[in-house]
XYZ file of C-alpha atoms in Angstrom:
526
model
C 37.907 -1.252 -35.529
C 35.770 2.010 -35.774
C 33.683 3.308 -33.818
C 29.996 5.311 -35.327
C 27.884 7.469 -33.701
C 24.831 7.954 -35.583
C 21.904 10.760 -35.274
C 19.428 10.332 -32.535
C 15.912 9.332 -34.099
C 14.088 9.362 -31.354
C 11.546 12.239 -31.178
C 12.801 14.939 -29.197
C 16.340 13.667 -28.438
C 19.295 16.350 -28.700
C 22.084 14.520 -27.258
C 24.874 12.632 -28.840
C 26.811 9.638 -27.840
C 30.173 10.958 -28.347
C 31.914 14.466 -28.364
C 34.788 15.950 -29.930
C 36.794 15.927 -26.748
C 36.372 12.094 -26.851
C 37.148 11.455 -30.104
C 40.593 12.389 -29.714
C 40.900 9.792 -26.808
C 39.342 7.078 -29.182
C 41.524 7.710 -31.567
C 44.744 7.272 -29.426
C 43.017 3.974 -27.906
C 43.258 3.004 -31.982
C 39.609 2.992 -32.960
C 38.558 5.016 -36.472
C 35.491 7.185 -35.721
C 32.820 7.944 -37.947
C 30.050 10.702 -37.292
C 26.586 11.100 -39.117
C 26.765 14.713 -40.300
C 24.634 16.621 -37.972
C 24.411 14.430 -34.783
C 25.678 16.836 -32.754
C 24.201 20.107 -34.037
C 21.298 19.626 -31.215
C 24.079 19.495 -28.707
C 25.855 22.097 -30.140
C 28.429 20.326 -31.480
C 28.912 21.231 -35.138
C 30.246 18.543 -37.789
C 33.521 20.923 -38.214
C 34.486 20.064 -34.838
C 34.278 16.834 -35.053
C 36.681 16.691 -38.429
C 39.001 18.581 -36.164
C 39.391 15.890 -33.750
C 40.208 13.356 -36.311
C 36.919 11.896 -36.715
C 35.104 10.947 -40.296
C 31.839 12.716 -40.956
C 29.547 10.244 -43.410
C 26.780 12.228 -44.985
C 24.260 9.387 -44.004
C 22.940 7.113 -41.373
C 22.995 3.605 -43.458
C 26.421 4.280 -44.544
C 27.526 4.896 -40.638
C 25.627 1.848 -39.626
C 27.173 -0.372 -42.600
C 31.048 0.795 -42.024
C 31.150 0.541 -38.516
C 32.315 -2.440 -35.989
C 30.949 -0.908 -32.938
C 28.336 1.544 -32.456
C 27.607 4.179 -29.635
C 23.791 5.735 -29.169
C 22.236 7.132 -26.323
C 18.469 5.638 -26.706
C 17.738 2.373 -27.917
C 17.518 1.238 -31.796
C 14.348 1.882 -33.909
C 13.398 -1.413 -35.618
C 14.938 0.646 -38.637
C 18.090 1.433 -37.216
C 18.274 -2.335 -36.433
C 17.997 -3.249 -39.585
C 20.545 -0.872 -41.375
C 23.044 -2.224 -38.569
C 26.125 -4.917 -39.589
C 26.060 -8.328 -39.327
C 28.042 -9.303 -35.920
C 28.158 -5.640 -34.982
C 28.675 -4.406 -31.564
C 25.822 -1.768 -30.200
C 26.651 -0.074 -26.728
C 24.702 2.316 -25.224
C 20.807 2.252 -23.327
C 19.029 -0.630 -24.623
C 16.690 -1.821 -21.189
C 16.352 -5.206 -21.954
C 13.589 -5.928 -19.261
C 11.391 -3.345 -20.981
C 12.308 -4.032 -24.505
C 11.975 -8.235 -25.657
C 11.391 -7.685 -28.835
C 14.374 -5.505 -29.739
C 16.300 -8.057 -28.008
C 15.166 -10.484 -30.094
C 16.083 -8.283 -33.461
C 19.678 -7.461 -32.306
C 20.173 -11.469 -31.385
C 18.873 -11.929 -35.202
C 21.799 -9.855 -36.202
C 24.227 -12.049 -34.091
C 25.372 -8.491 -32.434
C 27.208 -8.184 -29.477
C 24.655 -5.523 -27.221
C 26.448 -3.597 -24.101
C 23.556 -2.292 -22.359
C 24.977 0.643 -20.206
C 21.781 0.735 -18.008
C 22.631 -3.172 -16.570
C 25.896 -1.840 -15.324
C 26.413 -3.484 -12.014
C 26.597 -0.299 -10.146
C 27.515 -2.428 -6.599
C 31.542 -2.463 -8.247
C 32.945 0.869 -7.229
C 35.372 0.280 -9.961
C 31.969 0.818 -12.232
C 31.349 4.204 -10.981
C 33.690 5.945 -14.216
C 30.888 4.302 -16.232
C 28.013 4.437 -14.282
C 25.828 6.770 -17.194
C 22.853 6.087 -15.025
C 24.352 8.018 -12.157
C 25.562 10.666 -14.895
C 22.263 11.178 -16.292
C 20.398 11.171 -12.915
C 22.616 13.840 -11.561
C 21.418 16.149 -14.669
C 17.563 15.489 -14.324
C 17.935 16.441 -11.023
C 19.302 19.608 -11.636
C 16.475 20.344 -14.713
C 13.838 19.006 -12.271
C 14.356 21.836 -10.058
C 14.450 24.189 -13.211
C 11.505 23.740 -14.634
C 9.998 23.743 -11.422
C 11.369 27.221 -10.803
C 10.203 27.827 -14.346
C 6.641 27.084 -13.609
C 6.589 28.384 -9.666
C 5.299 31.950 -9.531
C 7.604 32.965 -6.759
C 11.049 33.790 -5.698
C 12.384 29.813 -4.642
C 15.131 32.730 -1.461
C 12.861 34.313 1.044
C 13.161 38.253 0.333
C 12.256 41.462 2.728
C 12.117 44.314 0.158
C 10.637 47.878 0.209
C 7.214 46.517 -1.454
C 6.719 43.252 1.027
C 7.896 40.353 2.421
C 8.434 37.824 0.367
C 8.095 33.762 2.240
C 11.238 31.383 0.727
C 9.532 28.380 -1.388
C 9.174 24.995 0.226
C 10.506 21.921 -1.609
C 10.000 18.059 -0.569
C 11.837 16.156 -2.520
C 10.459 12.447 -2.259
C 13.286 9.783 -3.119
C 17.014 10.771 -2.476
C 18.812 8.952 -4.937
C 21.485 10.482 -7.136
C 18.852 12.398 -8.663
C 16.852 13.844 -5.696
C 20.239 14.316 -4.368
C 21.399 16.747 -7.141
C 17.678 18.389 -6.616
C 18.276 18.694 -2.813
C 21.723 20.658 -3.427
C 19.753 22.793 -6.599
C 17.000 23.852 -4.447
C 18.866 24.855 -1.443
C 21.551 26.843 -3.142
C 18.346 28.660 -4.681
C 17.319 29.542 -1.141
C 14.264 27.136 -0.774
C 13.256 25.380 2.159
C 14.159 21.625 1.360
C 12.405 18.543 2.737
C 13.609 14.952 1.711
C 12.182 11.725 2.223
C 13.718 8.426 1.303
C 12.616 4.406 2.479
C 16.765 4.016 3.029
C 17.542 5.709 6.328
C 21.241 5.725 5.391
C 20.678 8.995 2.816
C 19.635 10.814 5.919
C 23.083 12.559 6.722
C 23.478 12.941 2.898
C 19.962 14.955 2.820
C 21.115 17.517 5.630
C 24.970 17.402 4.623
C 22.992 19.291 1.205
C 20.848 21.815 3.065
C 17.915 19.533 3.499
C 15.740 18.346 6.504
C 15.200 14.501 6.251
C 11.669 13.733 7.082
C 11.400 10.584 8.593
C 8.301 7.913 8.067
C 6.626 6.858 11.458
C 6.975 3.233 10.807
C 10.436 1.052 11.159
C 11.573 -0.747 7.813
C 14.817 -1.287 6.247
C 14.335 0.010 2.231
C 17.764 -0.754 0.277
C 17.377 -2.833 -2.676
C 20.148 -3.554 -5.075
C 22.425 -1.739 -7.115
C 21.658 1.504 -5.676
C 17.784 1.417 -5.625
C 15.192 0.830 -3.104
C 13.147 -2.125 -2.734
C 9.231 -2.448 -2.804
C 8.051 -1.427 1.027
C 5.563 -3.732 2.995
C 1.755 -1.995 2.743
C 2.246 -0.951 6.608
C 5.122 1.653 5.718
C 3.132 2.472 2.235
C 0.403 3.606 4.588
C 2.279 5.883 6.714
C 4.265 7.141 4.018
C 0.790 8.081 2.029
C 0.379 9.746 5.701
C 3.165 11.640 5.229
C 3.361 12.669 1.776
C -0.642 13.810 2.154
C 1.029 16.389 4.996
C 3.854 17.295 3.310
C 1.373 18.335 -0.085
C -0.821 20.743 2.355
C 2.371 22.369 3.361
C 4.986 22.743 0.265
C 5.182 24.602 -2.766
C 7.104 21.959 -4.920
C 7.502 18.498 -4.751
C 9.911 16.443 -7.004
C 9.268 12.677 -7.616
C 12.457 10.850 -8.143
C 11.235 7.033 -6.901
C 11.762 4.314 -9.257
C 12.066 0.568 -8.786
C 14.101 -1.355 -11.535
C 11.789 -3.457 -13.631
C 8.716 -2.348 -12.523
C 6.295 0.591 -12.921
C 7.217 3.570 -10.827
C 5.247 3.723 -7.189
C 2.228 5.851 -6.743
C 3.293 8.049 -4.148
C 0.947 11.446 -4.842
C -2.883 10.758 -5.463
C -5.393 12.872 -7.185
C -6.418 13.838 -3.567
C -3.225 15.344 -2.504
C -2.777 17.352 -5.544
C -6.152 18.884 -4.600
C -5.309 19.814 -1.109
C -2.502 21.496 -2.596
C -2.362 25.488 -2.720
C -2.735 26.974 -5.958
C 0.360 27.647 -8.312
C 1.885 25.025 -6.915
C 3.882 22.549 -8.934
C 4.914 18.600 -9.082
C 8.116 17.516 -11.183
C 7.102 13.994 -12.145
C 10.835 12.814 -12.602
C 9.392 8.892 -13.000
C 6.860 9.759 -15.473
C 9.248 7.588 -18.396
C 7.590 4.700 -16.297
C 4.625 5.709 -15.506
C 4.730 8.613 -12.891
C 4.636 8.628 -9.271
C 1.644 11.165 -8.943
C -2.202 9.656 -10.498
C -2.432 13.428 -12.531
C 1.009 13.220 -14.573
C 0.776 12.611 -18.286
C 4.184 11.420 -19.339
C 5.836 13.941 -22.009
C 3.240 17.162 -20.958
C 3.197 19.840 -18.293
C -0.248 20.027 -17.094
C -2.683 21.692 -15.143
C -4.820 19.900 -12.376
C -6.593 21.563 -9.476
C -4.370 24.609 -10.218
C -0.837 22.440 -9.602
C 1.500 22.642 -12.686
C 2.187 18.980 -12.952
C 5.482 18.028 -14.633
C 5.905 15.190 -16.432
C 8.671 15.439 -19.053
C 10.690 12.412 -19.694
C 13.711 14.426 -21.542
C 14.794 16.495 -18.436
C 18.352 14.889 -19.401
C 18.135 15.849 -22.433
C 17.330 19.336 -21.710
C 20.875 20.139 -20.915
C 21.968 18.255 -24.211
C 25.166 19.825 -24.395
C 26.005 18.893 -21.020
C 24.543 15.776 -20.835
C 26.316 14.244 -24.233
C 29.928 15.203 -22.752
C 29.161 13.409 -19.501
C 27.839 10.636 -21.328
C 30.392 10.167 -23.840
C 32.683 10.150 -20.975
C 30.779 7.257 -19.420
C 31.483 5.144 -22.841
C 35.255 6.179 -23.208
C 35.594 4.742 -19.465
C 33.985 1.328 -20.917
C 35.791 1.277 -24.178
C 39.221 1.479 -22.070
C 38.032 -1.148 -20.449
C 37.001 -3.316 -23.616
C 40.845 -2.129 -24.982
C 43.491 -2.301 -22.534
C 46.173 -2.889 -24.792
C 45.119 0.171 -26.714
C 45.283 -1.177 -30.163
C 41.750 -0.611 -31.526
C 39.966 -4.120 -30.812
C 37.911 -4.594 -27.776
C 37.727 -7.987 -25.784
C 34.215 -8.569 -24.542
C 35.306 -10.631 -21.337
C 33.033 -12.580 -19.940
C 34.604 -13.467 -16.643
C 35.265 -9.465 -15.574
C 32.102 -8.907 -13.399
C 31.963 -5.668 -14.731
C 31.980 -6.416 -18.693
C 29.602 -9.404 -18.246
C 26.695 -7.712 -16.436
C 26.582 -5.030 -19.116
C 26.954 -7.845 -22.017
C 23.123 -8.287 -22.604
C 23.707 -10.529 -25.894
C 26.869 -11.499 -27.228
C 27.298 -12.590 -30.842
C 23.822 -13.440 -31.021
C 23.359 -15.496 -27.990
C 21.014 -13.662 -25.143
C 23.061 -13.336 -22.118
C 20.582 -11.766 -19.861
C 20.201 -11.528 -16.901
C 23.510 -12.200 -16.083
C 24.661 -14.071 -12.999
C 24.292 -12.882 -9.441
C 27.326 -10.953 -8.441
C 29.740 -12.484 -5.892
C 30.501 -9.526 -3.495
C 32.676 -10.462 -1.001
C 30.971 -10.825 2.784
C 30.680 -7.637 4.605
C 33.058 -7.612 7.937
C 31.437 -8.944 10.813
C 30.232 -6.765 13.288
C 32.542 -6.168 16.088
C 30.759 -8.507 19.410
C 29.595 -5.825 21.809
C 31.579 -5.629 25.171
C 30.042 -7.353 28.289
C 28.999 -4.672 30.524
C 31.147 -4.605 33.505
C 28.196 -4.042 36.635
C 29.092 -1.071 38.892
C 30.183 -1.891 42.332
C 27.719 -0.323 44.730
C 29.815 2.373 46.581
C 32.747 2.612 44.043
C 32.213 5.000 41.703
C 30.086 4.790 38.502
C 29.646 2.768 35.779
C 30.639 3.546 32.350
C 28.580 6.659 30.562
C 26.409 7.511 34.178
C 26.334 10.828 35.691
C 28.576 11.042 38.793
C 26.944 10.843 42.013
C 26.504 13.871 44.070
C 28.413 12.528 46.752
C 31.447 11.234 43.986
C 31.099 15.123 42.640
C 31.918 16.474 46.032
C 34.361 14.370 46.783
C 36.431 15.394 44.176
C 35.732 19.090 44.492
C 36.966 18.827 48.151
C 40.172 17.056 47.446
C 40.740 19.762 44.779
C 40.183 22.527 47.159
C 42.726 20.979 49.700
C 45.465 20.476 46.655
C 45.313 24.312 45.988
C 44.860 25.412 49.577
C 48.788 23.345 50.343
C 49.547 25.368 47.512
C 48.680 28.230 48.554
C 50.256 28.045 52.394
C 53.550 26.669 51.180
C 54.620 27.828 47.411
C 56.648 30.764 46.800
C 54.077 33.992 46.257
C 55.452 34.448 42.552
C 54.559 30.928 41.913
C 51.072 31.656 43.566
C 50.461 34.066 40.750
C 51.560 32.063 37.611
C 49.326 29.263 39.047
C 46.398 31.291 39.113
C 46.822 32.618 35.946
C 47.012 29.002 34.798
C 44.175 27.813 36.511
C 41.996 30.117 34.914
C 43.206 30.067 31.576
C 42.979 26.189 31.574
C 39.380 26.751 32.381
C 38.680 29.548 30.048
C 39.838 27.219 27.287
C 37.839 24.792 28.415
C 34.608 26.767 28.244
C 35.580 28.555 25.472
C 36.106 24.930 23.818
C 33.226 23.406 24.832
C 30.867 25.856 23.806
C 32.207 25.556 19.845
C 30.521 23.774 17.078
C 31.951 20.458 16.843
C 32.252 20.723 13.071
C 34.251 24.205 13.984
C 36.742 22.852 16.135
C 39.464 22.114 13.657
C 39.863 25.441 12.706
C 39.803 26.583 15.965
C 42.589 24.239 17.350
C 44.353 25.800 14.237
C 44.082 29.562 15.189
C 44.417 28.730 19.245
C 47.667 26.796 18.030
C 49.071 29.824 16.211
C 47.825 32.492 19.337
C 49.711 29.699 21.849
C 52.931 30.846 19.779
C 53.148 33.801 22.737
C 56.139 31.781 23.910
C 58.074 33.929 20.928
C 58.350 36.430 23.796
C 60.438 34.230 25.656
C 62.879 34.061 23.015
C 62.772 37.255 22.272
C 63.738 38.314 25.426
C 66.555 35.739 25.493
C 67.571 37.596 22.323
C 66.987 41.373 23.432
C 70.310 43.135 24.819
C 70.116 43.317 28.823
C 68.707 47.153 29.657
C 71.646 47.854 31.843
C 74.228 47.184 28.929
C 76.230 45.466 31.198
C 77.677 42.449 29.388
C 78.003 39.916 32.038
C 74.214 39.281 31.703
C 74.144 37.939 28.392
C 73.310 34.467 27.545
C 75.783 32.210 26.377
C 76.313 31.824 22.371
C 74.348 28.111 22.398
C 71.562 29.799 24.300
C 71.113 32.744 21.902
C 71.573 30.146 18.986
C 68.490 28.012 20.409
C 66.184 31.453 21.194
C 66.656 32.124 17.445
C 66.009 28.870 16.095
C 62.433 28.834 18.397
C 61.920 32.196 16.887
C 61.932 30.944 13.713
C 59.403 27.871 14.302
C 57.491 29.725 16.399
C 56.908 32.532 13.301
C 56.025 29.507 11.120
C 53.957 28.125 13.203
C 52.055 31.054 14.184
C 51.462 32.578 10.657
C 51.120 28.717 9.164
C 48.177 28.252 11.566
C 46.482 31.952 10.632
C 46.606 30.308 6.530
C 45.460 27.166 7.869
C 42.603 28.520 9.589
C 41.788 30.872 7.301
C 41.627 28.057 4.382
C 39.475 25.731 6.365
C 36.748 28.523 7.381
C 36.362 29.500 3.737
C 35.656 25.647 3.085
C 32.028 26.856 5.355
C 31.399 29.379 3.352
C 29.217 29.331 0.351
């Protein structure tokens, strides 16, 4: 079978389904590939490279569309593109079949087969190597923060120079999907202050892990939806997340709008009122405006002005970073075309019963197969049944997790200082003094411990494990001739054997644990 990738008509579009680097790796699955000349030149892909990787350029688009079995794009068909495609052809790539009916409805007149990459179930993890969506998001994310920079008038990294002080930007972030995510890393590593805000609380450790401070909505709601997204809030948490969001516009410089719900117009999370009380030279990145924006002002396509906020509301942020974008992409579709090939023999098997295959099969030879099927994910584990409390007995200690009493705490501290008062009336005095020196280096280590960053203590058991490797001395004395020279004071031949074969683990353990620690520190270092 072979495989096309045509020119992207839509206005603006620069990426391209498939490049070179793939084309290779269709061609050993045993698909033909055919290129419209110039489909990558926006990418920066020129038609010469493609020749190189075994694929056939066709000077036109009607003669890609006629020769080919299967075709890859990156936006939907035009109504003209539609009609110069085969009869029983197979389309794959971004179709949106909730938001386009009637395109539906010309591909079904075709009797194509239509692989909508955007109804990937993205709940399989196996689905992740074709998950586009995620691909794409990551890369808005990144050019959201971009043009922001772009259009900011400051430094994003807080500076103290000869001619002033210069304040580090403030970022919220609202929505921490994959996108706001990839934002959240940009505009820390760029030395802003970030603040994210998400209706799932579970993203929370994922926001900080990044550099970000999760800010939290005063009211208690659960916000996952499925496949990813978040699900419509109740108008009790809208309220006090309109609370919030009015705060956080007095206070930042930037705020990113990532929130989308599938199948439905994107929220309204910033009003013409909190633009207003915005300072001036701010700027919004209006990452939903494709679906109608999340703040009143945006006008999907433009960066405008309002109330002196830049508002940003470009709906090819993606691609922006063409080049990029198209490799990632055409990545995505190899993943899926393995999938449709397994035996590798250039003829792909549209399976309806892989979970997979069939939520991305939106028609199949001309019959309308969406929405598929609810997916049957197996039950999550049960929750382990929380252990009766066990009631402490007045008088007997304490219960599990409470303080000690004061009279349990002194009771301990006085049979302790009877244990080392016996030891100090009857041991041997050179005893004494090794005991001491124990006793206080067991509670050195303990402070010394304790008072480490939790998230530091690997690396610190590493280097304490290679400084505890003093007991080389031991063997090196066992190994050292005696001072007098007399000979009868020498260990025996097993016992010098043994102090050199401790000297030996002991160097690799003491040097291993220096590399060890040395590796892991540089893992908390940017």
């Amino acid at each position: 079978m072979r495989i096309g990738v045509p020119k992207e008509t839509a206005e603006g579009e620069r990426r391209v389904a498939t490049v070179p680097d793939v084309v290779g790796k269709l061609v050993k699955l045993g698909f033909g590939v055919a290129v419209e000349s110039g489909a990558g030149d926006a990418a920066n892909f020129a038609d010469d490279t493609y020749r190189e990787a075994g694929a056939d350029v066709l000077p036109t688009a009607a003669e890609l569309w006629a020769t080919s079995d299967i075709v890859f794009k990156v936006r939907p068909p035009s109504p003209a593109e539609v009609g110069l495609m085969r009869e029983g052809g197979t389309l794959i790539g971004f179709v949106w079949p909730a938001q386009n009916p009637e395109l539906m409805q010309q591909l079904a007149a075709k009797r194509a087969t239509v692989l909508a990459i955007d109804s990937l179930p993205r709940q399989l993890s196996r689905a992740q190597k074709m998950d586009a969506l995620t691909s794409m998001a990551g890369v808005s994310g990144y050019r959201a923060v971009i043009e922001a920079a772009n259009a900011f008038g400051r430094f994003f990294n807080g500076q103290v120079t000869a001619a002033g002080k210069i304040p580090p930007a403030k970022v919220f972030i609202a929505g921490a999907g994959v996108a706001g995510l990839a934002a959240i890393g940009t505009a820390a590593n760029l030395g802003a202050i970030v603040r994210a805000n998400d209706t799932r609380a579970e993203v929370a450790d994922q926001v900080v892990s990044l550099g970000g401070e999760f800010v939290k909505v005063d009211y208690e709601e659960e916000g996952s939806g499925g496949g990813g997204y978040a699900k419509v809030m109740s108008e009790g948490f809208q309220a006090a997340q309109r609370a919030m969001y009015a705060q956080q516009a007095k206070e930042c410089d930037i705020i990113i709008t990532t929130a989308l719900i599938p199948g439905k117009p994107a929220p309204r999370l910033i009003t013409a009122e909190m633009v207003r009380s915005m300072k001036p030279g701010s700027v919004i990145v209006d990452m939903a405006a494709e679906q109608g924006g999340n703040c009143e002002l945006t006008v999907p396509g433009e960066a405008v002005v309002r109330h002196g906020v830049t508002i940003v509301g470009y709906t090819d942020l993606a691609s922006r970073l063409a080049k990029q974008s198209s490799t990632l992409y055409s990545n995505n579709l190899l993943r899926l075309t393995e999938e449709l090939c397994k035996t590798k023999d250039g003829v792909i098997d549209v399976n309806m019963d892989d979970d997979a295959i069939r939520g991305l099969t939106v028609i199949r030879q001309g019959e309308v197969t969406w929405p598929p099927p609810p997916l049957k994910l197996p039950a999550p584990p049960p929750k382990p049944a929380a252990a009766a409390a066990v009631p402490a007995k007045k008088g007997h200690g304490h219960g599990a997790g409470e303080p000690m009493s004061a009279k349990a705490l002194a009771t301990v501290f006085g049979l302790g200082a009877i244990a080392f008062a016996l030891v100090g009336l009857y041991a041997p005095a050179s005893f004494l003094a090794h005991f001491v020196v124990f006793v206080l280096a067991c509670f050195v280590g303990y402070m010394v411990i304790w008072n480490v960053t939790p998230s530091l203590h690997t690396p610190l058991m590493s280097v304490t494990n290679a400084i505890s490797s003093i007991i080389a001395i031991g063997a090196l004395v066992q190994i050292a001739p005696p001072l007098d020279g007399a000979g009868a004071d020498r260990p025996s031949g097993l016992i010098l054997g043994l102090a050199v074969f401790a000297l030996a683990l002991t160097a690799i353990n003491m040097f291993g644990g220096f590399a060890v620690t040395r590796r892991m520190l540089a893992m908390f270092r940017k």
